Amino acid sequence: LWARDPAAAAAIRATGGSPRLPGIAIAPPVEATDDLAAALAGVDLILLAVPAQAVRALCERLRPLLARPVPAVICAKGIEAGSGLLMSEVLAEALPGLPTAVLSGPTFAAEVAAGKPTAVTLACADPRLGAALVARLGRPHFRPYLSSDPVGAQLGGAVKNVLAIACGIVEGRGLGDNARAALVTRGLAEMLRLGRAKGARPETLMGLCGLGDLVLTCTSRQSRNLSLGTALGEGRTLTEALAAGRGTVEGVATAPALVRLARGLGVEMPIAEAVAAILHGGASIDATIAALLARPYKAEDA
């Protein structure tokens, strides 16, 4: 188990656990280290579970250390801020030739670690590798469903974080359950439009890695993105909301990258645009909500 932070690795070794997973033992044969070369010694599979904006830097560190192409499973959910690339596209640039798959779906790490029932999408363009990974990663409480649509799996995981911030804003502003339901549903429509333009299958986005993850992240207080949006809706600044939270809030960096990606593909995503404007454009929350509600009426399936 490799940790980017040497102090985190040392703490896991000293205590046999992590403060982010209270009550969960991390003990032999699992060993925590901050030495990447040591962590890679003899491996035949890599799970990339760093934040999305750290994936490229990690890949650049991995490149000289990999003696052979080892399959990498992407666990990060986001879009690269500078390039607008999906994580698989980042890996294709930074580690060309490496076999990849995507693990995504409605998961909170604490529940997975505690052995609570969880179902996810394992998406891989290579069906043989995908089937092997499902068999390797599946557990009695952790059920991967195989998909051949890694683009859809990644879009679902990235877009839902931005929509969860919007749901949090709705909650923080006290706008009610009707508004939340409308936002989730219209947000799903945005996700499907983007997926269609990017070559994803709608069935993928209606599954665990799309609708499933969207429902979880937009309704659970365990969600960092929802919690940040709630803090914003209650009147805190972005700086204050981030300082009060815990860990990485992927939707903050993904929101503007998502908007640029959608515009480049000619896809209309007004909710994502609104979140990006509030987070990074100084837009008023109340004025932005009013503008969304004032949009021209249209057919629901348009």
PDB file of C-alpha atoms in Angstrom:
ATOM      1  CA  LEU A   1       0.000   0.000   0.000  1.00  0.00           C
ATOM      2  CA  TRP A   2       1.763   3.148  -1.239  1.00  0.00           C
ATOM      3  CA  ALA A   3       1.000   6.515   0.366  1.00  0.00           C
ATOM      4  CA  ARG A   4       1.993   9.864  -1.123  1.00  0.00           C
ATOM      5  CA  ASP A   5       2.512  11.285   2.368  1.00  0.00           C
ATOM      6  CA  PRO A   6       5.415   9.701   4.293  1.00  0.00           C
ATOM      7  CA  ALA A   7       3.747  10.651   7.577  1.00  0.00           C
ATOM      8  CA  ALA A   8       0.586   8.793   6.571  1.00  0.00           C
ATOM      9  CA  ALA A   9       2.551   5.664   5.711  1.00  0.00           C
ATOM     10  CA  ALA A  10       4.447   5.862   9.010  1.00  0.00           C
ATOM     11  CA  ALA A  11       1.214   6.315  10.966  1.00  0.00           C
ATOM     12  CA  ILE A  12      -0.361   3.271   9.324  1.00  0.00           C
ATOM     13  CA  ARG A  13       2.688   1.167  10.149  1.00  0.00           C
ATOM     14  CA  ALA A  14       2.754   2.429  13.736  1.00  0.00           C
ATOM     15  CA  THR A  15      -0.954   2.085  14.517  1.00  0.00           C
ATOM     16  CA  GLY A  16      -2.110  -0.633  12.138  1.00  0.00           C
ATOM     17  CA  GLY A  17      -4.817   1.623  10.763  1.00  0.00           C
ATOM     18  CA  SER A  18      -5.665   4.948   9.164  1.00  0.00           C
ATOM     19  CA  PRO A  19      -7.515   7.895  10.746  1.00  0.00           C
ATOM     20  CA  ARG A  20      -9.574   8.057   7.539  1.00  0.00           C
ATOM     21  CA  LEU A  21     -10.814   4.505   8.155  1.00  0.00           C
ATOM     22  CA  PRO A  22     -11.431   4.337  11.907  1.00  0.00           C
ATOM     23  CA  GLY A  23     -11.772   0.847  13.295  1.00  0.00           C
ATOM     24  CA  ILE A  24     -10.344  -0.813  10.168  1.00  0.00           C
ATOM     25  CA  ALA A  25      -7.143  -2.819  10.624  1.00  0.00           C
ATOM     26  CA  ILE A  26      -4.395  -2.404   8.025  1.00  0.00           C
ATOM     27  CA  ALA A  27      -2.022  -5.176   8.963  1.00  0.00           C
ATOM     28  CA  PRO A  28       0.269  -7.790   7.357  1.00  0.00           C
ATOM     29  CA  PRO A  29       0.347  -8.973   4.678  1.00  0.00           C
ATOM     30  CA  VAL A  30      -0.590  -5.386   3.739  1.00  0.00           C
ATOM     31  CA  GLU A  31       2.330  -3.041   4.383  1.00  0.00           C
ATOM     32  CA  ALA A  32       2.230   0.747   4.036  1.00  0.00           C
ATOM     33  CA  THR A  33       5.181   2.528   2.449  1.00  0.00           C
ATOM     34  CA  ASP A  34       6.044   5.870   0.871  1.00  0.00           C
ATOM     35  CA  ASP A  35       8.749   4.216  -1.260  1.00  0.00           C
ATOM     36  CA  LEU A  36       7.152   3.846  -4.688  1.00  0.00           C
ATOM     37  CA  ALA A  37       9.852   1.544  -6.042  1.00  0.00           C
ATOM     38  CA  ALA A  38       9.429  -0.786  -3.071  1.00  0.00           C
ATOM     39  CA  ALA A  39       5.649  -0.759  -3.489  1.00  0.00           C
ATOM     40  CA  LEU A  40       5.991  -1.782  -7.140  1.00  0.00           C
ATOM     41  CA  ALA A  41       8.405  -4.649  -6.547  1.00  0.00           C
ATOM     42  CA  GLY A  42       6.898  -7.806  -8.024  1.00  0.00           C
ATOM     43  CA  VAL A  43       3.416  -6.370  -8.587  1.00  0.00           C
ATOM     44  CA  ASP A  44       1.149  -7.704 -11.324  1.00  0.00           C
ATOM     45  CA  LEU A  45      -1.683  -5.180 -10.844  1.00  0.00           C
ATOM     46  CA  ILE A  46      -1.842  -1.506  -9.848  1.00  0.00           C
ATOM     47  CA  LEU A  47      -4.862   0.306  -8.404  1.00  0.00           C
ATOM     48  CA  LEU A  48      -4.525   4.062  -8.937  1.00  0.00           C
ATOM     49  CA  ALA A  49      -6.486   5.553  -6.036  1.00  0.00           C
ATOM     50  CA  VAL A  50      -4.963   9.036  -5.887  1.00  0.00           C
ATOM     51  CA  PRO A  51      -7.020  12.194  -6.594  1.00  0.00           C
ATOM     52  CA  ALA A  52      -7.693  12.859 -10.270  1.00  0.00           C
ATOM     53  CA  GLN A  53      -5.447  15.913 -10.393  1.00  0.00           C
ATOM     54  CA  ALA A  54      -2.524  13.828  -9.075  1.00  0.00           C
ATOM     55  CA  VAL A  55      -2.815  10.980 -11.588  1.00  0.00           C
ATOM     56  CA  ARG A  56      -0.479  12.415 -14.242  1.00  0.00           C
ATOM     57  CA  ALA A  57       2.278  13.206 -11.735  1.00  0.00           C
ATOM     58  CA  LEU A  58       2.040   9.686 -10.320  1.00  0.00           C
ATOM     59  CA  CYS A  59       2.180   8.167 -13.801  1.00  0.00           C
ATOM     60  CA  GLU A  60       5.329  10.141 -14.541  1.00  0.00           C
ATOM     61  CA  ARG A  61       6.881   8.682 -11.395  1.00  0.00           C
ATOM     62  CA  LEU A  62       5.718   5.195 -12.334  1.00  0.00           C
ATOM     63  CA  ARG A  63       7.142   5.251 -15.865  1.00  0.00           C
ATOM     64  CA  PRO A  64      10.829   4.615 -15.047  1.00  0.00           C
ATOM     65  CA  LEU A  65       9.957   2.101 -12.326  1.00  0.00           C
ATOM     66  CA  LEU A  66       7.815  -0.302 -14.348  1.00  0.00           C
ATOM     67  CA  ALA A  67       9.927  -3.053 -15.867  1.00  0.00           C
ATOM     68  CA  ARG A  68       6.939  -4.404 -17.817  1.00  0.00           C
ATOM     69  CA  PRO A  69       3.401  -3.251 -18.658  1.00  0.00           C
ATOM     70  CA  VAL A  70       1.295  -4.070 -15.603  1.00  0.00           C
ATOM     71  CA  PRO A  71      -2.493  -3.567 -15.775  1.00  0.00           C
ATOM     72  CA  ALA A  72      -3.624  -0.400 -14.010  1.00  0.00           C
ATOM     73  CA  VAL A  73      -7.121   0.057 -12.587  1.00  0.00           C
ATOM     74  CA  ILE A  74      -8.188   3.706 -12.442  1.00  0.00           C
ATOM     75  CA  CYS A  75     -10.100   4.529  -9.262  1.00  0.00           C
ATOM     76  CA  ALA A  76      -9.917   8.339  -9.512  1.00  0.00           C
ATOM     77  CA  LYS A  77     -13.125  10.152 -10.498  1.00  0.00           C
ATOM     78  CA  GLY A  78     -12.498  13.398 -12.307  1.00  0.00           C
ATOM     79  CA  ILE A  79     -11.350  15.260 -15.400  1.00  0.00           C
ATOM     80  CA  GLU A  80      -7.819  16.656 -15.627  1.00  0.00           C
ATOM     81  CA  ALA A  81      -8.048  20.390 -15.040  1.00  0.00           C
ATOM     82  CA  GLY A  82      -5.451  21.608 -17.515  1.00  0.00           C
ATOM     83  CA  SER A  83      -6.164  19.303 -20.434  1.00  0.00           C
ATOM     84  CA  GLY A  84      -9.806  18.277 -20.051  1.00  0.00           C
ATOM     85  CA  LEU A  85      -8.749  14.650 -20.439  1.00  0.00           C
ATOM     86  CA  LEU A  86     -10.347  11.640 -18.810  1.00  0.00           C
ATOM     87  CA  MET A  87      -8.037   9.620 -16.577  1.00  0.00           C
ATOM     88  CA  SER A  88      -7.652   6.851 -19.176  1.00  0.00           C
ATOM     89  CA  GLU A  89      -6.567   9.500 -21.678  1.00  0.00           C
ATOM     90  CA  VAL A  90      -4.030  10.810 -19.167  1.00  0.00           C
ATOM     91  CA  LEU A  91      -2.630   7.294 -18.762  1.00  0.00           C
ATOM     92  CA  ALA A  92      -2.485   6.821 -22.534  1.00  0.00           C
ATOM     93  CA  GLU A  93      -0.262   9.911 -22.721  1.00  0.00           C
ATOM     94  CA  ALA A  94       1.833   9.360 -19.604  1.00  0.00           C
ATOM     95  CA  LEU A  95       2.127   5.545 -19.672  1.00  0.00           C
ATOM     96  CA  PRO A  96       1.526   4.512 -23.292  1.00  0.00           C
ATOM     97  CA  GLY A  97       0.902   0.827 -23.822  1.00  0.00           C
ATOM     98  CA  LEU A  98      -0.217   0.131 -20.266  1.00  0.00           C
ATOM     99  CA  PRO A  99      -3.381  -2.024 -20.082  1.00  0.00           C
ATOM    100  CA  THR A 100      -6.064  -0.083 -18.188  1.00  0.00           C
ATOM    101  CA  ALA A 101      -9.482  -0.517 -16.645  1.00  0.00           C
ATOM    102  CA  VAL A 102     -11.816   1.731 -14.660  1.00  0.00           C
ATOM    103  CA  LEU A 103     -13.355   0.939 -11.280  1.00  0.00           C
ATOM    104  CA  SER A 104     -16.272   3.245 -10.526  1.00  0.00           C
ATOM    105  CA  GLY A 105     -19.625   3.260  -8.809  1.00  0.00           C
ATOM    106  CA  PRO A 106     -21.485   4.176  -5.616  1.00  0.00           C
ATOM    107  CA  THR A 107     -18.780   3.598  -3.022  1.00  0.00           C
ATOM    108  CA  PHE A 108     -17.660   5.197   0.196  1.00  0.00           C
ATOM    109  CA  ALA A 109     -14.303   3.784   1.254  1.00  0.00           C
ATOM    110  CA  ALA A 110     -15.294   3.370   4.899  1.00  0.00           C
ATOM    111  CA  GLU A 111     -18.227   1.122   3.976  1.00  0.00           C
ATOM    112  CA  VAL A 112     -16.171  -0.972   1.564  1.00  0.00           C
ATOM    113  CA  ALA A 113     -13.430  -1.387   4.180  1.00  0.00           C
ATOM    114  CA  ALA A 114     -16.021  -2.362   6.796  1.00  0.00           C
ATOM    115  CA  GLY A 115     -17.282  -5.172   4.575  1.00  0.00           C
ATOM    116  CA  LYS A 116     -20.670  -3.637   3.838  1.00  0.00           C
ATOM    117  CA  PRO A 117     -22.360  -4.772   0.595  1.00  0.00           C
ATOM    118  CA  THR A 118     -21.157  -2.754  -2.391  1.00  0.00           C
ATOM    119  CA  ALA A 119     -21.642  -3.057  -6.164  1.00  0.00           C
ATOM    120  CA  VAL A 120     -19.470  -1.280  -8.728  1.00  0.00           C
ATOM    121  CA  THR A 121     -18.707  -1.086 -12.421  1.00  0.00           C
ATOM    122  CA  LEU A 122     -15.430  -2.554 -13.710  1.00  0.00           C
ATOM    123  CA  ALA A 123     -15.023  -1.141 -17.210  1.00  0.00           C
ATOM    124  CA  CYS A 124     -12.377  -2.390 -19.604  1.00  0.00           C
ATOM    125  CA  ALA A 125     -12.049  -2.290 -23.383  1.00  0.00           C
ATOM    126  CA  ASP A 126     -10.315  -5.691 -23.296  1.00  0.00           C
ATOM    127  CA  PRO A 127     -12.966  -8.275 -22.330  1.00  0.00           C
ATOM    128  CA  ARG A 128     -10.436 -10.911 -21.258  1.00  0.00           C
ATOM    129  CA  LEU A 129      -8.582  -8.500 -18.982  1.00  0.00           C
ATOM    130  CA  GLY A 130     -11.886  -7.165 -17.665  1.00  0.00           C
ATOM    131  CA  ALA A 131     -13.133 -10.643 -16.774  1.00  0.00           C
ATOM    132  CA  ALA A 132      -9.829 -11.450 -15.062  1.00  0.00           C
ATOM    133  CA  LEU A 133     -10.016  -8.244 -13.019  1.00  0.00           C
ATOM    134  CA  VAL A 134     -13.605  -8.926 -11.961  1.00  0.00           C
ATOM    135  CA  ALA A 135     -12.537 -12.350 -10.706  1.00  0.00           C
ATOM    136  CA  ARG A 136      -9.503 -10.854  -8.979  1.00  0.00           C
ATOM    137  CA  LEU A 137     -11.231  -7.942  -7.243  1.00  0.00           C
ATOM    138  CA  GLY A 138     -14.617  -9.469  -6.447  1.00  0.00           C
ATOM    139  CA  ARG A 139     -15.368 -10.394  -2.846  1.00  0.00           C
ATOM    140  CA  PRO A 140     -18.493 -11.683  -1.068  1.00  0.00           C
ATOM    141  CA  HIS A 141     -19.353  -8.093  -0.085  1.00  0.00           C
ATOM    142  CA  PHE A 142     -17.801  -6.329  -3.111  1.00  0.00           C
ATOM    143  CA  ARG A 143     -19.494  -7.124  -6.406  1.00  0.00           C
ATOM    144  CA  PRO A 144     -17.991  -5.759  -9.659  1.00  0.00           C
ATOM    145  CA  TYR A 145     -20.163  -5.759 -12.790  1.00  0.00           C
ATOM    146  CA  LEU A 146     -18.211  -5.939 -16.046  1.00  0.00           C
ATOM    147  CA  SER A 147     -18.605  -3.221 -18.681  1.00  0.00           C
ATOM    148  CA  SER A 148     -16.812  -2.608 -21.970  1.00  0.00           C
ATOM    149  CA  ASP A 149     -17.408   1.170 -21.750  1.00  0.00           C
ATOM    150  CA  PRO A 150     -14.568   2.858 -19.815  1.00  0.00           C
ATOM    151  CA  VAL A 151     -15.497   6.263 -21.241  1.00  0.00           C
ATOM    152  CA  GLY A 152     -18.998   6.047 -19.799  1.00  0.00           C
ATOM    153  CA  ALA A 153     -17.703   4.780 -16.465  1.00  0.00           C
ATOM    154  CA  GLN A 154     -15.353   7.749 -16.180  1.00  0.00           C
ATOM    155  CA  LEU A 155     -17.891  10.349 -17.264  1.00  0.00           C
ATOM    156  CA  GLY A 156     -20.390   9.104 -14.696  1.00  0.00           C
ATOM    157  CA  GLY A 157     -17.853   9.346 -11.893  1.00  0.00           C
ATOM    158  CA  ALA A 158     -16.662  12.798 -12.913  1.00  0.00           C
ATOM    159  CA  VAL A 159     -20.004  14.468 -13.639  1.00  0.00           C
ATOM    160  CA  LYS A 160     -21.740  13.220 -10.491  1.00  0.00           C
ATOM    161  CA  ASN A 161     -19.224  15.069  -8.294  1.00  0.00           C
ATOM    162  CA  VAL A 162     -20.132  18.388  -9.893  1.00  0.00           C
ATOM    163  CA  LEU A 163     -23.850  17.651  -9.619  1.00  0.00           C
ATOM    164  CA  ALA A 164     -23.420  16.723  -5.946  1.00  0.00           C
ATOM    165  CA  ILE A 165     -22.008  20.182  -5.255  1.00  0.00           C
ATOM    166  CA  ALA A 166     -25.145  21.611  -6.868  1.00  0.00           C
ATOM    167  CA  CYS A 167     -27.337  19.393  -4.670  1.00  0.00           C
ATOM    168  CA  GLY A 168     -25.445  20.577  -1.619  1.00  0.00           C
ATOM    169  CA  ILE A 169     -26.061  24.192  -2.579  1.00  0.00           C
ATOM    170  CA  VAL A 170     -29.778  23.403  -2.885  1.00  0.00           C
ATOM    171  CA  GLU A 171     -29.703  21.833   0.579  1.00  0.00           C
ATOM    172  CA  GLY A 172     -27.720  24.666   2.116  1.00  0.00           C
ATOM    173  CA  ARG A 173     -30.129  27.218   0.686  1.00  0.00           C
ATOM    174  CA  GLY A 174     -33.103  25.279   2.059  1.00  0.00           C
ATOM    175  CA  LEU A 175     -34.740  24.917  -1.345  1.00  0.00           C
ATOM    176  CA  GLY A 176     -36.414  21.610  -0.530  1.00  0.00           C
ATOM    177  CA  ASP A 177     -36.639  18.041  -1.732  1.00  0.00           C
ATOM    178  CA  ASN A 178     -38.537  18.913  -4.918  1.00  0.00           C
ATOM    179  CA  ALA A 179     -35.604  21.025  -6.060  1.00  0.00           C
ATOM    180  CA  ARG A 180     -33.112  18.283  -5.217  1.00  0.00           C
ATOM    181  CA  ALA A 181     -35.089  15.699  -7.197  1.00  0.00           C
ATOM    182  CA  ALA A 182     -35.361  18.038 -10.173  1.00  0.00           C
ATOM    183  CA  LEU A 183     -31.651  18.786 -10.050  1.00  0.00           C
ATOM    184  CA  VAL A 184     -30.641  15.120  -9.902  1.00  0.00           C
ATOM    185  CA  THR A 185     -32.933  14.261 -12.814  1.00  0.00           C
ATOM    186  CA  ARG A 186     -31.919  17.181 -15.016  1.00  0.00           C
ATOM    187  CA  GLY A 187     -28.297  16.586 -14.046  1.00  0.00           C
ATOM    188  CA  LEU A 188     -28.628  13.013 -15.267  1.00  0.00           C
ATOM    189  CA  ALA A 189     -29.933  14.401 -18.569  1.00  0.00           C
ATOM    190  CA  GLU A 190     -26.771  16.522 -18.833  1.00  0.00           C
ATOM    191  CA  MET A 191     -24.627  13.471 -18.089  1.00  0.00           C
ATOM    192  CA  LEU A 192     -26.390  11.480 -20.814  1.00  0.00           C
ATOM    193  CA  ARG A 193     -25.991  14.276 -23.380  1.00  0.00           C
ATOM    194  CA  LEU A 194     -22.278  14.520 -22.680  1.00  0.00           C
ATOM    195  CA  GLY A 195     -21.896  10.759 -22.780  1.00  0.00           C
ATOM    196  CA  ARG A 196     -23.594  10.564 -26.156  1.00  0.00           C
ATOM    197  CA  ALA A 197     -21.249  13.206 -27.575  1.00  0.00           C
ATOM    198  CA  LYS A 198     -18.170  11.525 -26.082  1.00  0.00           C
ATOM    199  CA  GLY A 199     -19.080   8.052 -27.338  1.00  0.00           C
ATOM    200  CA  ALA A 200     -20.341   6.516 -24.097  1.00  0.00           C
ATOM    201  CA  ARG A 201     -23.324   4.194 -24.005  1.00  0.00           C
ATOM    202  CA  PRO A 202     -26.462   5.458 -22.223  1.00  0.00           C
ATOM    203  CA  GLU A 203     -26.864   2.054 -20.563  1.00  0.00           C
ATOM    204  CA  THR A 204     -23.543   2.610 -18.799  1.00  0.00           C
ATOM    205  CA  LEU A 205     -24.613   5.974 -17.424  1.00  0.00           C
ATOM    206  CA  MET A 206     -27.933   4.521 -16.259  1.00  0.00           C
ATOM    207  CA  GLY A 207     -26.001   1.922 -14.268  1.00  0.00           C
ATOM    208  CA  LEU A 208     -23.909   1.844 -11.114  1.00  0.00           C
ATOM    209  CA  CYS A 209     -21.158   4.187 -12.304  1.00  0.00           C
ATOM    210  CA  GLY A 210     -23.629   6.831 -13.481  1.00  0.00           C
ATOM    211  CA  LEU A 211     -27.082   6.940 -11.921  1.00  0.00           C
ATOM    212  CA  GLY A 212     -26.034   4.785  -8.970  1.00  0.00           C
ATOM    213  CA  ASP A 213     -23.096   6.985  -8.014  1.00  0.00           C
ATOM    214  CA  LEU A 214     -25.147  10.122  -8.691  1.00  0.00           C
ATOM    215  CA  VAL A 215     -27.873   9.050  -6.260  1.00  0.00           C
ATOM    216  CA  LEU A 216     -25.367   8.160  -3.542  1.00  0.00           C
ATOM    217  CA  THR A 217     -23.265  11.296  -3.852  1.00  0.00           C
ATOM    218  CA  CYS A 218     -26.254  13.625  -4.045  1.00  0.00           C
ATOM    219  CA  THR A 219     -28.020  12.210  -0.983  1.00  0.00           C
ATOM    220  CA  SER A 220     -25.443  11.059   1.573  1.00  0.00           C
ATOM    221  CA  ARG A 221     -23.785  13.340   4.098  1.00  0.00           C
ATOM    222  CA  GLN A 222     -20.683  11.188   3.731  1.00  0.00           C
ATOM    223  CA  SER A 223     -20.209  12.874   0.339  1.00  0.00           C
ATOM    224  CA  ARG A 224     -17.458  15.492   0.369  1.00  0.00           C
ATOM    225  CA  ASN A 225     -18.901  17.179  -2.704  1.00  0.00           C
ATOM    226  CA  LEU A 226     -22.389  17.394  -1.201  1.00  0.00           C
ATOM    227  CA  SER A 227     -20.951  18.703   2.072  1.00  0.00           C
ATOM    228  CA  LEU A 228     -18.958  21.392   0.303  1.00  0.00           C
ATOM    229  CA  GLY A 229     -22.000  22.488  -1.675  1.00  0.00           C
ATOM    230  CA  THR A 230     -24.050  22.628   1.519  1.00  0.00           C
ATOM    231  CA  ALA A 231     -21.453  24.876   3.129  1.00  0.00           C
ATOM    232  CA  LEU A 232     -21.531  27.169   0.097  1.00  0.00           C
ATOM    233  CA  GLY A 233     -25.320  27.254   0.184  1.00  0.00           C
ATOM    234  CA  GLU A 234     -25.187  28.245   3.844  1.00  0.00           C
ATOM    235  CA  GLY A 235     -23.041  31.245   2.966  1.00  0.00           C
ATOM    236  CA  ARG A 236     -19.441  30.112   3.398  1.00  0.00           C
ATOM    237  CA  THR A 237     -16.807  31.010   0.845  1.00  0.00           C
ATOM    238  CA  LEU A 238     -15.103  28.292  -1.176  1.00  0.00           C
ATOM    239  CA  THR A 239     -11.936  28.739   0.882  1.00  0.00           C
ATOM    240  CA  GLU A 240     -13.887  28.370   4.119  1.00  0.00           C
ATOM    241  CA  ALA A 241     -15.813  25.358   2.851  1.00  0.00           C
ATOM    242  CA  LEU A 242     -12.651  23.572   1.741  1.00  0.00           C
ATOM    243  CA  ALA A 243     -10.913  24.314   5.043  1.00  0.00           C
ATOM    244  CA  ALA A 244     -13.851  22.920   7.009  1.00  0.00           C
ATOM    245  CA  GLY A 245     -13.985  19.717   4.990  1.00  0.00           C
ATOM    246  CA  ARG A 246     -11.886  16.600   4.865  1.00  0.00           C
ATOM    247  CA  GLY A 247      -9.867  15.217   1.999  1.00  0.00           C
ATOM    248  CA  THR A 248     -10.061  16.038  -1.689  1.00  0.00           C
ATOM    249  CA  VAL A 249     -13.296  17.422  -3.150  1.00  0.00           C
ATOM    250  CA  GLU A 250     -12.934  16.261  -6.748  1.00  0.00           C
ATOM    251  CA  GLY A 251     -15.807  18.334  -8.122  1.00  0.00           C
ATOM    252  CA  VAL A 252     -14.045  21.638  -7.438  1.00  0.00           C
ATOM    253  CA  ALA A 253     -11.296  21.084 -10.018  1.00  0.00           C
ATOM    254  CA  THR A 254     -13.480  19.010 -12.333  1.00  0.00           C
ATOM    255  CA  ALA A 255     -16.288  21.591 -12.720  1.00  0.00           C
ATOM    256  CA  PRO A 256     -14.471  24.056 -15.025  1.00  0.00           C
ATOM    257  CA  ALA A 257     -12.778  21.205 -16.911  1.00  0.00           C
ATOM    258  CA  LEU A 258     -16.184  19.597 -17.428  1.00  0.00           C
ATOM    259  CA  VAL A 259     -17.624  22.834 -18.768  1.00  0.00           C
ATOM    260  CA  ARG A 260     -14.749  23.234 -21.236  1.00  0.00           C
ATOM    261  CA  LEU A 261     -15.136  19.622 -22.369  1.00  0.00           C
ATOM    262  CA  ALA A 262     -18.883  20.046 -22.889  1.00  0.00           C
ATOM    263  CA  ARG A 263     -18.476  23.294 -24.803  1.00  0.00           C
ATOM    264  CA  GLY A 264     -15.853  21.704 -27.027  1.00  0.00           C
ATOM    265  CA  LEU A 265     -18.308  18.934 -27.872  1.00  0.00           C
ATOM    266  CA  GLY A 266     -21.212  21.338 -28.360  1.00  0.00           C
ATOM    267  CA  VAL A 267     -23.111  19.942 -25.362  1.00  0.00           C
ATOM    268  CA  GLU A 268     -25.379  22.108 -23.230  1.00  0.00           C
ATOM    269  CA  MET A 269     -24.819  21.548 -19.480  1.00  0.00           C
ATOM    270  CA  PRO A 270     -26.449  24.470 -17.640  1.00  0.00           C
ATOM    271  CA  ILE A 271     -26.181  22.921 -14.164  1.00  0.00           C
ATOM    272  CA  ALA A 272     -22.482  22.196 -14.580  1.00  0.00           C
ATOM    273  CA  GLU A 273     -22.011  25.720 -15.956  1.00  0.00           C
ATOM    274  CA  ALA A 274     -23.769  27.133 -12.895  1.00  0.00           C
ATOM    275  CA  VAL A 275     -21.586  25.183 -10.464  1.00  0.00           C
ATOM    276  CA  ALA A 276     -18.388  26.263 -12.224  1.00  0.00           C
ATOM    277  CA  ALA A 277     -19.539  29.891 -12.198  1.00  0.00           C
ATOM    278  CA  ILE A 278     -20.280  29.776  -8.463  1.00  0.00           C
ATOM    279  CA  LEU A 279     -17.022  28.001  -7.598  1.00  0.00           C
ATOM    280  CA  HIS A 280     -14.614  29.873  -9.820  1.00  0.00           C
ATOM    281  CA  GLY A 281     -16.418  32.799 -11.426  1.00  0.00           C
ATOM    282  CA  GLY A 282     -17.640  34.665  -8.372  1.00  0.00           C
ATOM    283  CA  ALA A 283     -21.271  34.186  -9.398  1.00  0.00           C
ATOM    284  CA  SER A 284     -23.998  34.842  -6.844  1.00  0.00           C
ATOM    285  CA  ILE A 285     -25.749  31.656  -5.770  1.00  0.00           C
ATOM    286  CA  ASP A 286     -29.200  33.241  -5.695  1.00  0.00           C
ATOM    287  CA  ALA A 287     -28.746  34.985  -9.049  1.00  0.00           C
ATOM    288  CA  THR A 288     -27.451  31.771 -10.614  1.00  0.00           C
ATOM    289  CA  ILE A 289     -30.421  29.765  -9.328  1.00  0.00           C
ATOM    290  CA  ALA A 290     -32.800  32.434 -10.615  1.00  0.00           C
ATOM    291  CA  ALA A 291     -31.128  32.318 -14.029  1.00  0.00           C
ATOM    292  CA  LEU A 292     -31.499  28.528 -14.195  1.00  0.00           C
ATOM    293  CA  LEU A 293     -35.192  28.771 -13.330  1.00  0.00           C
ATOM    294  CA  ALA A 294     -35.689  31.492 -15.940  1.00  0.00           C
ATOM    295  CA  ARG A 295     -34.383  29.386 -18.823  1.00  0.00           C
ATOM    296  CA  PRO A 296     -36.858  28.938 -21.691  1.00  0.00           C
ATOM    297  CA  TYR A 297     -39.261  26.016 -21.388  1.00  0.00           C
ATOM    298  CA  LYS A 298     -38.344  22.971 -23.476  1.00  0.00           C
ATOM    299  CA  ALA A 299     -39.313  19.360 -24.082  1.00  0.00           C
ATOM    300  CA  GLU A 300     -38.055  17.119 -21.298  1.00  0.00           C
ATOM    301  CA  ASP A 301     -36.237  14.801 -23.691  1.00  0.00           C
ATOM    302  CA  ALA A 302     -34.703  17.582 -25.797  1.00  0.00           C
TER     303      ALA A 302
END
